[in-house]
Amino acid sequence: MAAALASESRERLATLLSLNSEGIYTCVHCGLCLPACPTYRQLGNENDSPRGRVYLMRAVIEGRLDPRGAFTEHIDLCLGCRACETVCPSGVPYGEMLEAARAEVAASGTAPLAQRMTRIVLKHLFTKPALLGFMMAMARVLRDSGLPQMAIESRLVAGRLRLGLALLIASGSSAKLGKPLRPAKSDAEIPGTKVALLHGCVMEGLFSEVNRATERVLRKNGCEVLEATGEVCCGALHAHAGDLETAKQLARRNIDAFEQAGVERIIVNAAGCGAAMKEYQRLLAGDPAYAVRAAEFSRRVRDVSEFLVEKELKPMTNSLNLRVAYDAPCHLIHAQRIVSAPLDLVRQAPGVEIAPLKGSEMCCGGAGVYNLQHPQLASEILAEKINNIAASGVDIVLTGNPGCHMQIGAGLLLRGLAVEVAHPIEILDAAYRGAQEDA
Ligand code: SF4
Ligand code: SF4
């Protein structure tokens, strides 16, 4: 029975991974990716490096390795940060290969319990907007009640619960940037570039103020912001967890919704969602009804920083008197290769000093729900980043992804540091506030 399962798993893995065999055989084993890999840096095990994982995938395809056991473990420990892709001279498409490997681990039924539980929650909660909206509303009530803060300060909770509460608290809005005083005349809909913002499940659920700030800044800069009725979760977490079928279903629903909206650009302010939506083209390449539409959809997707940096921004007049640092989300810098756009925008805000941040291109350990699945390793990876932030002496760390926002925010909170986390677009929104009052 076990032998039959192993054989079946190996065949399935070979089926999906063989679609990426060109990429797998592109690896020349140079090892340049090793120093960029957070799990290798932390664990020092070749099997937990990109080169080692590519080698394991190749061994499974060639029938030299049983896909259960050690293979599953090393694939599971990967953050999916794709730092290896950025430094790889051979262009190994590691992200695609990882998704295929995880899909096969899932299909083989040998995935660790935490992975299986995650997939069940993602499949049955994140595909139902009304239910997810209700759960997010409950989470906001808990967050804003002050109880999580009390529980952490009084040390009543420990382990994953303490971390989970710290992550929830960290999704709260920045006090240092304040709130808009009143709706500005410039917020009114005006004819301009037609865009729609992906509201996102976690972004709208826990970071709705970032979404509103994004819409204000877009409108301020000549965009007509339309709604894509029927939009759903982007499916990034599903794809990363190896549930490619659910990711495809969500992608099709989003393509339908945004096509109906009739917009020129689909704006995304969450790096992980943007990376996933730019990859709908690949995800649905084999779907006769959606392949062409997915390619057109992906062509229209822009991270908000990538979109705005190409525009001549309307002047910002509210001087903020802040020292900030920027931490690059992996799915912005590595998956989308957007490096300087957020900084180029923030630099235009008056009264903002940008401090360098050592290791800003390294993963924070958040990686979707990796921090809850592997809390020990994730917190060790995060510790270096928190040390670097503490050394930078900034008021606010900027990052454009909800997972990174919460992970870094939780790390700062649990370390007792008074540094806040905000989205780069919130700096622009705050810097426009003076102009809005005058408008
Ligand atoms: S850098 Fe690229 S080619 Fe070199 S070992 Fe890593 S994955 Fe292989
Ligand atoms: S995705 Fe990140 S954690 Fe995974 S092998 Fe590449 S660099 Fe390492």
Short mmCIF file of C-alpha atoms and ligand atoms in Angstrom, two decimals:
data_model
loop_
_atom_site.label_atom_id
_atom_site.label_comp_id
_atom_site.label_asym_id
_atom_site.label_seq_id
_atom_site.Cartn_x
_atom_site.Cartn_y
_atom_site.Cartn_z
CA MET A 1 0.00 0.00 0.00
CA ALA A 2 2.76 2.40 1.05
CA ALA A 3 4.80 1.47 -2.01
CA ALA A 4 1.78 2.06 -4.25
CA LEU A 5 1.17 5.46 -2.66
CA ALA A 6 4.81 6.41 -3.08
CA SER A 7 4.74 5.36 -6.71
CA GLU A 8 1.49 7.25 -7.34
CA SER A 9 2.82 10.37 -5.59
CA ARG A 10 6.04 10.22 -7.55
CA GLU A 11 4.11 10.00 -10.82
CA ARG A 12 1.88 12.92 -9.89
CA LEU A 13 4.85 15.02 -8.84
CA ALA A 14 6.64 14.13 -12.01
CA THR A 15 3.53 15.18 -13.96
CA LEU A 16 3.33 18.68 -12.47
CA LEU A 17 7.02 19.24 -11.94
CA SER A 18 7.85 17.96 -15.39
CA LEU A 19 5.90 20.95 -16.72
CA ASN A 20 8.68 22.95 -15.06
CA SER A 21 11.47 20.54 -15.92
CA GLU A 22 13.03 23.08 -18.24
CA GLY A 23 13.39 25.42 -15.25
CA ILE A 24 14.62 22.66 -12.97
CA TYR A 25 17.33 21.61 -15.43
CA THR A 26 18.32 25.27 -15.87
CA CYS A 27 19.92 25.19 -12.43
CA VAL A 28 23.70 24.96 -12.82
CA HIS A 29 24.29 24.38 -9.07
CA CYS A 30 26.42 27.53 -8.78
CA GLY A 31 25.22 28.22 -5.23
CA LEU A 32 24.87 31.99 -5.71
CA CYS A 33 21.37 31.75 -4.26
CA LEU A 34 22.48 30.30 -0.93
CA PRO A 35 23.40 33.54 0.89
CA ALA A 36 20.10 35.13 -0.24
CA CYS A 37 17.98 32.33 1.21
CA PRO A 38 16.62 33.03 4.72
CA THR A 39 16.03 29.38 5.59
CA TYR A 40 19.55 28.38 4.52
CA ARG A 41 21.07 31.31 6.43
CA GLN A 42 19.15 30.28 9.53
CA LEU A 43 19.43 26.47 9.34
CA GLY A 44 22.67 26.01 7.39
CA ASN A 45 21.27 22.89 5.71
CA GLU A 46 21.77 22.52 1.95
CA ASN A 47 18.35 20.81 1.72
CA ASP A 48 16.80 24.03 3.01
CA SER A 49 18.49 26.13 0.33
CA PRO A 50 17.15 26.90 -3.16
CA ARG A 51 19.83 24.77 -4.79
CA GLY A 52 19.06 21.89 -2.45
CA ARG A 53 15.31 22.12 -3.02
CA VAL A 54 15.76 22.23 -6.81
CA TYR A 55 17.97 19.17 -6.50
CA LEU A 56 15.29 17.39 -4.45
CA MET A 57 12.64 18.20 -7.06
CA ARG A 58 14.89 16.85 -9.78
CA ALA A 59 15.52 13.66 -7.79
CA VAL A 60 11.76 13.10 -7.44
CA ILE A 61 11.16 13.64 -11.16
CA GLU A 62 13.90 11.17 -11.97
CA GLY A 63 12.44 8.62 -9.54
CA ARG A 64 15.44 8.68 -7.21
CA LEU A 65 13.56 10.11 -4.21
CA ASP A 66 10.30 9.23 -2.50
CA PRO A 67 8.26 12.47 -2.45
CA ARG A 68 7.06 11.81 1.08
CA GLY A 69 9.03 12.45 4.24
CA ALA A 70 12.15 14.62 3.92
CA PHE A 71 11.09 16.08 0.57
CA THR A 72 7.78 17.27 2.03
CA GLU A 73 9.56 18.72 5.05
CA HIS A 74 12.09 20.78 3.06
CA ILE A 75 9.46 22.04 0.60
CA ASP A 76 7.23 22.95 3.56
CA LEU A 77 9.99 24.99 5.23
CA CYS A 78 10.49 27.22 2.17
CA LEU A 79 9.13 30.74 2.71
CA GLY A 80 8.32 31.21 -0.97
CA CYS A 81 10.06 34.59 -0.73
CA ARG A 82 11.70 34.14 -4.16
CA ALA A 83 14.88 35.96 -3.14
CA CYS A 84 16.62 33.08 -4.91
CA GLU A 85 15.03 34.10 -8.22
CA THR A 86 16.43 37.61 -8.03
CA VAL A 87 20.03 36.46 -7.61
CA CYS A 88 19.93 33.38 -9.88
CA PRO A 89 22.03 33.94 -13.01
CA SER A 90 20.29 31.09 -14.85
CA GLY A 91 16.73 32.38 -14.42
CA VAL A 92 15.42 29.34 -12.53
CA PRO A 93 11.63 30.00 -12.12
CA TYR A 94 11.67 28.88 -8.51
CA GLY A 95 8.23 30.28 -7.57
CA GLU A 96 6.42 28.22 -10.22
CA MET A 97 8.34 25.10 -9.28
CA LEU A 98 7.53 25.53 -5.61
CA GLU A 99 3.80 25.89 -6.33
CA ALA A 100 3.88 22.70 -8.41
CA ALA A 101 5.79 20.82 -5.71
CA ARG A 102 3.34 21.97 -3.02
CA ALA A 103 0.37 21.00 -5.18
CA GLU A 104 1.75 17.51 -5.48
CA VAL A 105 2.61 17.23 -1.80
CA ALA A 106 -1.01 18.25 -1.11
CA ALA A 107 -2.38 15.71 -3.57
CA SER A 108 -0.24 12.94 -2.08
CA GLY A 109 -1.89 13.48 1.31
CA THR A 110 1.49 13.63 3.05
CA ALA A 111 1.49 17.36 3.84
CA PRO A 112 2.02 18.33 7.51
CA LEU A 113 -1.12 18.89 9.59
CA ALA A 114 -0.62 22.68 9.71
CA GLN A 115 -0.49 22.82 5.91
CA ARG A 116 -3.63 20.71 5.57
CA MET A 117 -5.51 22.86 8.11
CA THR A 118 -4.41 26.00 6.28
CA ARG A 119 -5.70 24.67 2.98
CA ILE A 120 -9.09 23.80 4.52
CA VAL A 121 -9.46 27.31 5.97
CA LEU A 122 -8.35 28.96 2.75
CA LYS A 123 -10.67 26.84 0.64
CA HIS A 124 -13.78 27.18 2.78
CA LEU A 125 -13.39 30.69 4.20
CA PHE A 126 -11.43 32.78 1.71
CA THR A 127 -13.70 31.78 -1.19
CA LYS A 128 -16.85 33.09 0.54
CA PRO A 129 -16.74 36.90 0.70
CA ALA A 130 -19.75 37.30 3.03
CA LEU A 131 -18.46 34.80 5.59
CA LEU A 132 -14.93 36.17 5.36
CA GLY A 133 -16.25 39.72 5.75
CA PHE A 134 -18.07 38.65 8.92
CA MET A 135 -14.93 37.01 10.34
CA MET A 136 -12.88 40.10 9.53
CA ALA A 137 -15.46 42.31 11.23
CA MET A 138 -15.20 40.13 14.35
CA ALA A 139 -11.41 40.40 14.20
CA ARG A 140 -11.66 44.21 13.99
CA VAL A 141 -13.98 44.33 16.99
CA LEU A 142 -11.51 42.25 18.98
CA ARG A 143 -8.55 44.34 17.79
CA ASP A 144 -10.19 47.66 18.62
CA SER A 145 -11.47 46.47 22.02
CA GLY A 146 -8.00 46.75 23.56
CA LEU A 147 -8.27 43.21 24.97
CA PRO A 148 -5.42 41.78 22.85
CA GLN A 149 -3.11 44.55 24.09
CA MET A 150 -4.08 43.84 27.70
CA ALA A 151 -3.58 40.10 27.27
CA ILE A 152 -0.09 40.61 25.87
CA GLU A 153 0.99 43.22 28.40
CA SER A 154 -0.24 41.11 31.33
CA ARG A 155 1.48 38.02 29.86
CA LEU A 156 -1.81 36.06 30.11
CA VAL A 157 -1.17 34.45 26.73
CA ALA A 158 1.81 32.68 25.23
CA GLY A 159 2.94 30.87 22.10
CA ARG A 160 0.87 31.03 18.90
CA LEU A 161 -2.01 32.83 20.63
CA ARG A 162 0.29 35.64 21.80
CA LEU A 163 1.76 35.89 18.32
CA GLY A 164 -1.69 35.85 16.71
CA LEU A 165 -2.89 38.69 18.95
CA ALA A 166 0.27 40.70 18.24
CA LEU A 167 -0.30 40.24 14.50
CA LEU A 168 -3.89 41.44 14.89
CA ILE A 169 -2.86 44.51 16.89
CA ALA A 170 -0.24 45.29 14.26
CA SER A 171 -2.95 45.61 11.60
CA GLY A 172 -4.25 48.76 13.33
CA SER A 173 -3.65 52.13 11.70
CA SER A 174 -0.69 54.42 12.33
CA ALA A 175 -1.19 57.04 15.06
CA LYS A 176 1.79 59.07 13.86
CA LEU A 177 0.20 59.71 10.46
CA GLY A 178 -3.19 60.73 11.87
CA LYS A 179 -6.50 60.62 10.02
CA PRO A 180 -8.03 62.67 7.19
CA LEU A 181 -9.92 65.63 8.70
CA ARG A 182 -12.77 65.81 6.22
CA PRO A 183 -13.50 64.64 2.67
CA ALA A 184 -11.67 66.85 0.21
CA LYS A 185 -13.18 68.37 -2.92
CA SER A 186 -10.38 66.67 -4.84
CA ASP A 187 -11.74 63.31 -3.67
CA ALA A 188 -14.77 63.71 -5.92
CA GLU A 189 -14.95 61.49 -8.98
CA ILE A 190 -13.45 63.27 -11.96
CA PRO A 191 -12.99 61.99 -15.48
CA GLY A 192 -9.50 60.56 -15.89
CA THR A 193 -7.72 57.24 -16.25
CA LYS A 194 -10.27 54.59 -15.36
CA VAL A 195 -8.85 52.30 -12.68
CA ALA A 196 -10.21 49.82 -10.15
CA LEU A 197 -8.49 48.94 -6.90
CA LEU A 198 -8.38 45.31 -5.80
CA HIS A 199 -9.84 45.70 -2.33
CA GLY A 200 -8.49 42.32 -1.23
CA CYS A 201 -9.72 40.11 1.59
CA VAL A 202 -7.19 40.98 4.29
CA MET A 203 -6.64 44.52 2.98
CA GLU A 204 -10.33 45.45 3.11
CA GLY A 205 -10.90 43.36 6.24
CA LEU A 206 -8.07 44.74 8.39
CA PHE A 207 -6.46 47.57 6.38
CA SER A 208 -9.47 49.40 4.93
CA GLU A 209 -7.87 52.77 5.81
CA VAL A 210 -4.95 51.92 3.51
CA ASN A 211 -7.46 51.17 0.74
CA ARG A 212 -9.21 54.51 1.32
CA ALA A 213 -5.83 56.32 1.33
CA THR A 214 -4.94 54.58 -1.94
CA GLU A 215 -8.21 55.68 -3.54
CA ARG A 216 -7.71 59.29 -2.37
CA VAL A 217 -4.18 59.47 -3.78
CA LEU A 218 -5.31 57.95 -7.09
CA ARG A 219 -8.15 60.45 -7.40
CA LYS A 220 -5.87 63.29 -6.44
CA ASN A 221 -3.70 62.29 -9.38
CA GLY A 222 -6.38 62.26 -12.03
CA CYS A 223 -7.83 58.76 -11.82
CA GLU A 224 -11.45 57.76 -11.92
CA VAL A 225 -11.67 54.95 -9.37
CA LEU A 226 -14.37 52.43 -10.27
CA GLU A 227 -15.64 49.37 -8.42
CA ALA A 228 -15.19 45.83 -9.72
CA THR A 229 -18.42 44.31 -8.41
CA GLY A 230 -17.99 40.65 -7.54
CA GLU A 231 -14.22 40.76 -6.95
CA VAL A 232 -12.90 38.11 -4.59
CA CYS A 233 -9.68 37.09 -2.84
CA CYS A 234 -6.82 37.00 -5.38
CA GLY A 235 -5.95 33.35 -4.60
CA ALA A 236 -2.29 34.01 -3.78
CA LEU A 237 -2.42 32.14 -0.47
CA HIS A 238 -4.17 29.20 -2.15
CA ALA A 239 -1.53 28.94 -4.87
CA HIS A 240 1.30 29.21 -2.33
CA ALA A 241 -0.31 26.45 -0.26
CA GLY A 242 -0.53 24.17 -3.31
CA ASP A 243 -4.30 24.49 -3.87
CA LEU A 244 -4.02 25.50 -7.52
CA GLU A 245 -7.62 24.53 -8.36
CA THR A 246 -9.10 27.01 -5.87
CA ALA A 247 -6.58 29.65 -7.00
CA LYS A 248 -7.83 29.16 -10.58
CA GLN A 249 -11.48 29.44 -9.56
CA LEU A 250 -10.78 32.73 -7.76
CA ALA A 251 -8.75 34.03 -10.71
CA ARG A 252 -11.66 33.37 -13.09
CA ARG A 253 -14.08 35.23 -10.80
CA ASN A 254 -11.75 38.22 -10.62
CA ILE A 255 -11.25 38.29 -14.39
CA ASP A 256 -15.05 38.35 -14.83
CA ALA A 257 -15.45 41.13 -12.26
CA PHE A 258 -12.68 43.44 -13.49
CA GLU A 259 -13.64 42.96 -17.15
CA GLN A 260 -17.16 44.14 -16.24
CA ALA A 261 -15.70 47.25 -14.60
CA GLY A 262 -14.14 48.25 -17.94
CA VAL A 263 -10.97 49.78 -16.50
CA GLU A 264 -7.63 50.55 -18.10
CA ARG A 265 -5.61 49.58 -15.04
CA ILE A 266 -6.17 47.23 -12.11
CA ILE A 267 -4.39 48.76 -9.14
CA VAL A 268 -3.12 46.62 -6.27
CA ASN A 269 -1.65 47.87 -3.01
CA ALA A 270 -0.73 44.45 -1.56
CA ALA A 271 2.45 43.00 -3.07
CA GLY A 272 1.43 39.36 -2.70
CA CYS A 273 -1.92 39.95 -4.42
CA GLY A 274 -0.29 41.96 -7.22
CA ALA A 275 2.27 39.23 -7.88
CA ALA A 276 -0.47 36.57 -7.99
CA MET A 277 -2.66 38.61 -10.33
CA LYS A 278 0.23 39.29 -12.71
CA GLU A 279 0.60 35.49 -12.81
CA TYR A 280 -3.03 34.70 -13.72
CA GLN A 281 -1.66 34.54 -17.25
CA ARG A 282 0.47 31.52 -16.31
CA LEU A 283 -2.08 30.03 -13.92
CA LEU A 284 -4.82 29.91 -16.58
CA ALA A 285 -2.63 29.29 -19.62
CA GLY A 286 -4.21 25.86 -20.12
CA ASP A 287 -7.82 27.08 -19.81
CA PRO A 288 -9.29 27.56 -23.30
CA ALA A 289 -12.05 29.90 -22.05
CA TYR A 290 -9.78 32.13 -19.97
CA ALA A 291 -6.19 31.94 -21.29
CA VAL A 292 -6.42 35.02 -23.54
CA ARG A 293 -8.53 36.95 -21.04
CA ALA A 294 -6.09 36.11 -18.23
CA ALA A 295 -3.17 37.40 -20.30
CA GLU A 296 -5.02 40.68 -20.92
CA PHE A 297 -5.99 40.90 -17.24
CA SER A 298 -2.39 40.40 -16.09
CA ARG A 299 -1.19 43.03 -18.58
CA ARG A 300 -3.44 45.60 -16.88
CA VAL A 301 -2.36 44.89 -13.29
CA ARG A 302 -0.09 47.47 -11.63
CA ASP A 303 1.19 47.83 -8.13
CA VAL A 304 0.07 51.27 -6.93
CA SER A 305 3.70 52.45 -6.62
CA GLU A 306 4.55 51.21 -10.12
CA PHE A 307 1.49 53.04 -11.49
CA LEU A 308 2.00 56.35 -9.70
CA VAL A 309 5.74 56.62 -10.23
CA GLU A 310 5.14 56.96 -13.97
CA LYS A 311 2.96 60.00 -13.36
CA GLU A 312 3.97 63.52 -12.51
CA LEU A 313 2.41 63.66 -9.06
CA LYS A 314 0.31 66.61 -7.97
CA PRO A 315 2.40 68.58 -5.42
CA MET A 316 2.15 67.60 -1.75
CA THR A 317 2.19 70.53 0.67
CA ASN A 318 1.73 69.05 4.14
CA SER A 319 5.18 68.69 5.71
CA LEU A 320 5.28 65.54 7.87
CA ASN A 321 8.48 65.84 9.89
CA LEU A 322 9.11 62.09 9.96
CA ARG A 323 12.09 59.78 9.70
CA VAL A 324 11.11 56.59 7.89
CA ALA A 325 12.69 53.44 6.48
CA TYR A 326 11.40 51.18 3.74
CA ASP A 327 11.25 47.40 3.97
CA ALA A 328 10.68 45.74 0.60
CA PRO A 329 7.97 43.05 0.47
CA CYS A 330 9.41 39.93 -1.19
CA HIS A 331 6.53 39.78 -3.63
CA LEU A 332 7.23 43.34 -4.74
CA ILE A 333 11.03 43.28 -4.98
CA HIS A 334 11.59 39.64 -5.99
CA ALA A 335 8.35 38.48 -7.65
CA GLN A 336 7.41 41.78 -9.38
CA ARG A 337 10.94 43.22 -9.53
CA ILE A 338 9.71 46.62 -8.32
CA VAL A 339 12.66 48.00 -6.40
CA SER A 340 12.71 51.78 -6.16
CA ALA A 341 9.17 52.96 -7.04
CA PRO A 342 7.84 53.12 -3.43
CA LEU A 343 10.93 55.06 -2.32
CA ASP A 344 10.77 57.37 -5.35
CA LEU A 345 7.21 58.28 -4.36
CA VAL A 346 7.85 58.74 -0.64
CA ARG A 347 10.88 60.92 -1.43
CA GLN A 348 8.49 63.47 -2.99
CA ALA A 349 6.59 63.96 0.30
CA PRO A 350 7.81 67.08 2.12
CA GLY A 351 9.41 66.70 5.54
CA VAL A 352 10.14 62.99 5.17
CA GLU A 353 13.67 61.76 5.77
CA ILE A 354 14.38 58.27 4.45
CA ALA A 355 16.88 56.28 6.49
CA PRO A 356 18.68 53.28 4.99
CA LEU A 357 17.57 49.92 6.37
CA LYS A 358 20.08 47.09 6.40
CA GLY A 359 18.65 43.87 5.01
CA SER A 360 15.52 45.61 3.66
CA GLU A 361 15.41 43.13 0.76
CA MET A 362 15.38 40.10 3.10
CA CYS A 363 12.16 38.29 4.02
CA CYS A 364 10.62 39.21 7.39
CA GLY A 365 9.42 35.64 8.00
CA GLY A 366 5.73 36.51 7.58
CA ALA A 367 5.25 34.76 4.22
CA GLY A 368 1.46 34.49 4.30
CA VAL A 369 0.69 32.22 7.23
CA TYR A 370 4.20 30.77 7.52
CA ASN A 371 4.67 32.70 10.79
CA LEU A 372 1.79 30.74 12.35
CA GLN A 373 2.85 27.41 10.83
CA HIS A 374 6.54 27.75 11.75
CA PRO A 375 6.56 30.33 14.56
CA GLN A 376 10.03 29.51 15.86
CA LEU A 377 11.88 29.76 12.54
CA ALA A 378 9.79 32.75 11.44
CA SER A 379 10.61 34.63 14.65
CA GLU A 380 14.32 33.87 14.27
CA ILE A 381 14.21 35.27 10.72
CA LEU A 382 12.26 38.31 11.96
CA ALA A 383 14.67 39.01 14.84
CA GLU A 384 17.42 40.23 12.50
CA LYS A 385 15.03 42.62 10.79
CA ILE A 386 13.79 44.04 14.10
CA ASN A 387 17.41 44.58 15.19
CA ASN A 388 18.07 46.50 11.97
CA ILE A 389 14.93 48.61 12.39
CA ALA A 390 15.86 49.42 15.98
CA ALA A 391 19.33 50.51 14.80
CA SER A 392 17.89 52.76 12.09
CA GLY A 393 16.23 55.11 14.61
CA VAL A 394 13.12 55.69 12.50
CA ASP A 395 9.58 56.69 13.51
CA ILE A 396 7.85 54.51 10.91
CA VAL A 397 8.77 51.49 8.78
CA LEU A 398 7.03 51.46 5.41
CA THR A 399 6.02 48.29 3.61
CA GLY A 400 3.37 47.50 1.01
CA ASN A 401 2.01 44.09 1.93
CA PRO A 402 -0.39 43.18 4.75
CA GLY A 403 1.52 40.04 5.80
CA CYS A 404 4.81 41.96 6.14
CA HIS A 405 2.99 44.84 7.85
CA MET A 406 1.59 42.53 10.52
CA GLN A 407 4.73 40.44 10.94
CA ILE A 408 7.04 43.45 11.38
CA GLY A 409 4.46 45.25 13.51
CA ALA A 410 4.11 42.22 15.78
CA GLY A 411 7.88 41.95 16.10
CA LEU A 412 8.18 45.62 17.08
CA LEU A 413 5.31 45.30 19.56
CA LEU A 414 6.67 42.19 21.24
CA ARG A 415 10.12 43.83 21.44
CA GLY A 416 8.55 46.92 23.06
CA LEU A 417 9.74 49.35 20.37
CA ALA A 418 7.71 52.50 19.63
CA VAL A 419 8.20 52.25 15.86
CA GLU A 420 5.04 52.07 13.74
CA VAL A 421 4.41 50.32 10.42
CA ALA A 422 2.56 51.98 7.55
CA HIS A 423 1.99 51.58 3.83
CA PRO A 424 4.02 53.95 1.60
CA ILE A 425 0.76 55.27 0.09
CA GLU A 426 -0.25 56.49 3.55
CA ILE A 427 2.72 58.86 3.53
CA LEU A 428 1.50 60.39 0.27
CA ASP A 429 -2.06 60.58 1.58
CA ALA A 430 -0.92 62.36 4.74
CA ALA A 431 1.27 64.73 2.70
CA TYR A 432 -1.73 65.66 0.55
CA ARG A 433 -3.82 66.53 3.57
CA GLY A 434 -2.82 70.18 3.63
CA ALA A 435 -3.64 70.43 -0.06
CA GLN A 436 -6.98 68.73 0.53
CA GLU A 437 -7.91 71.25 3.19
CA ASP A 438 -7.17 74.06 0.75
CA ALA A 439 -8.92 72.41 -2.19
S1 SF4 B 1 21.58 30.54 -8.22
FE1 SF4 B 1 20.19 29.52 -9.66
S2 SF4 B 1 21.52 28.23 -10.92
FE2 SF4 B 1 22.71 28.77 -9.09
S3 SF4 B 1 22.29 27.08 -7.63
FE3 SF4 B 1 20.79 28.68 -7.18
S4 SF4 B 1 18.98 28.08 -8.41
FE4 SF4 B 1 20.73 26.93 -9.25
S1 SF4 B 2 11.88 31.07 -1.91
FE1 SF4 B 2 13.08 32.04 -0.24
S2 SF4 B 2 13.12 30.49 1.42
FE2 SF4 B 2 12.49 29.42 -0.49
S3 SF4 B 2 14.41 28.64 -1.38
FE3 SF4 B 2 14.05 30.67 -2.34
S4 SF4 B 2 15.18 32.13 -1.04
FE4 SF4 B 2 14.98 30.20 0.13
#
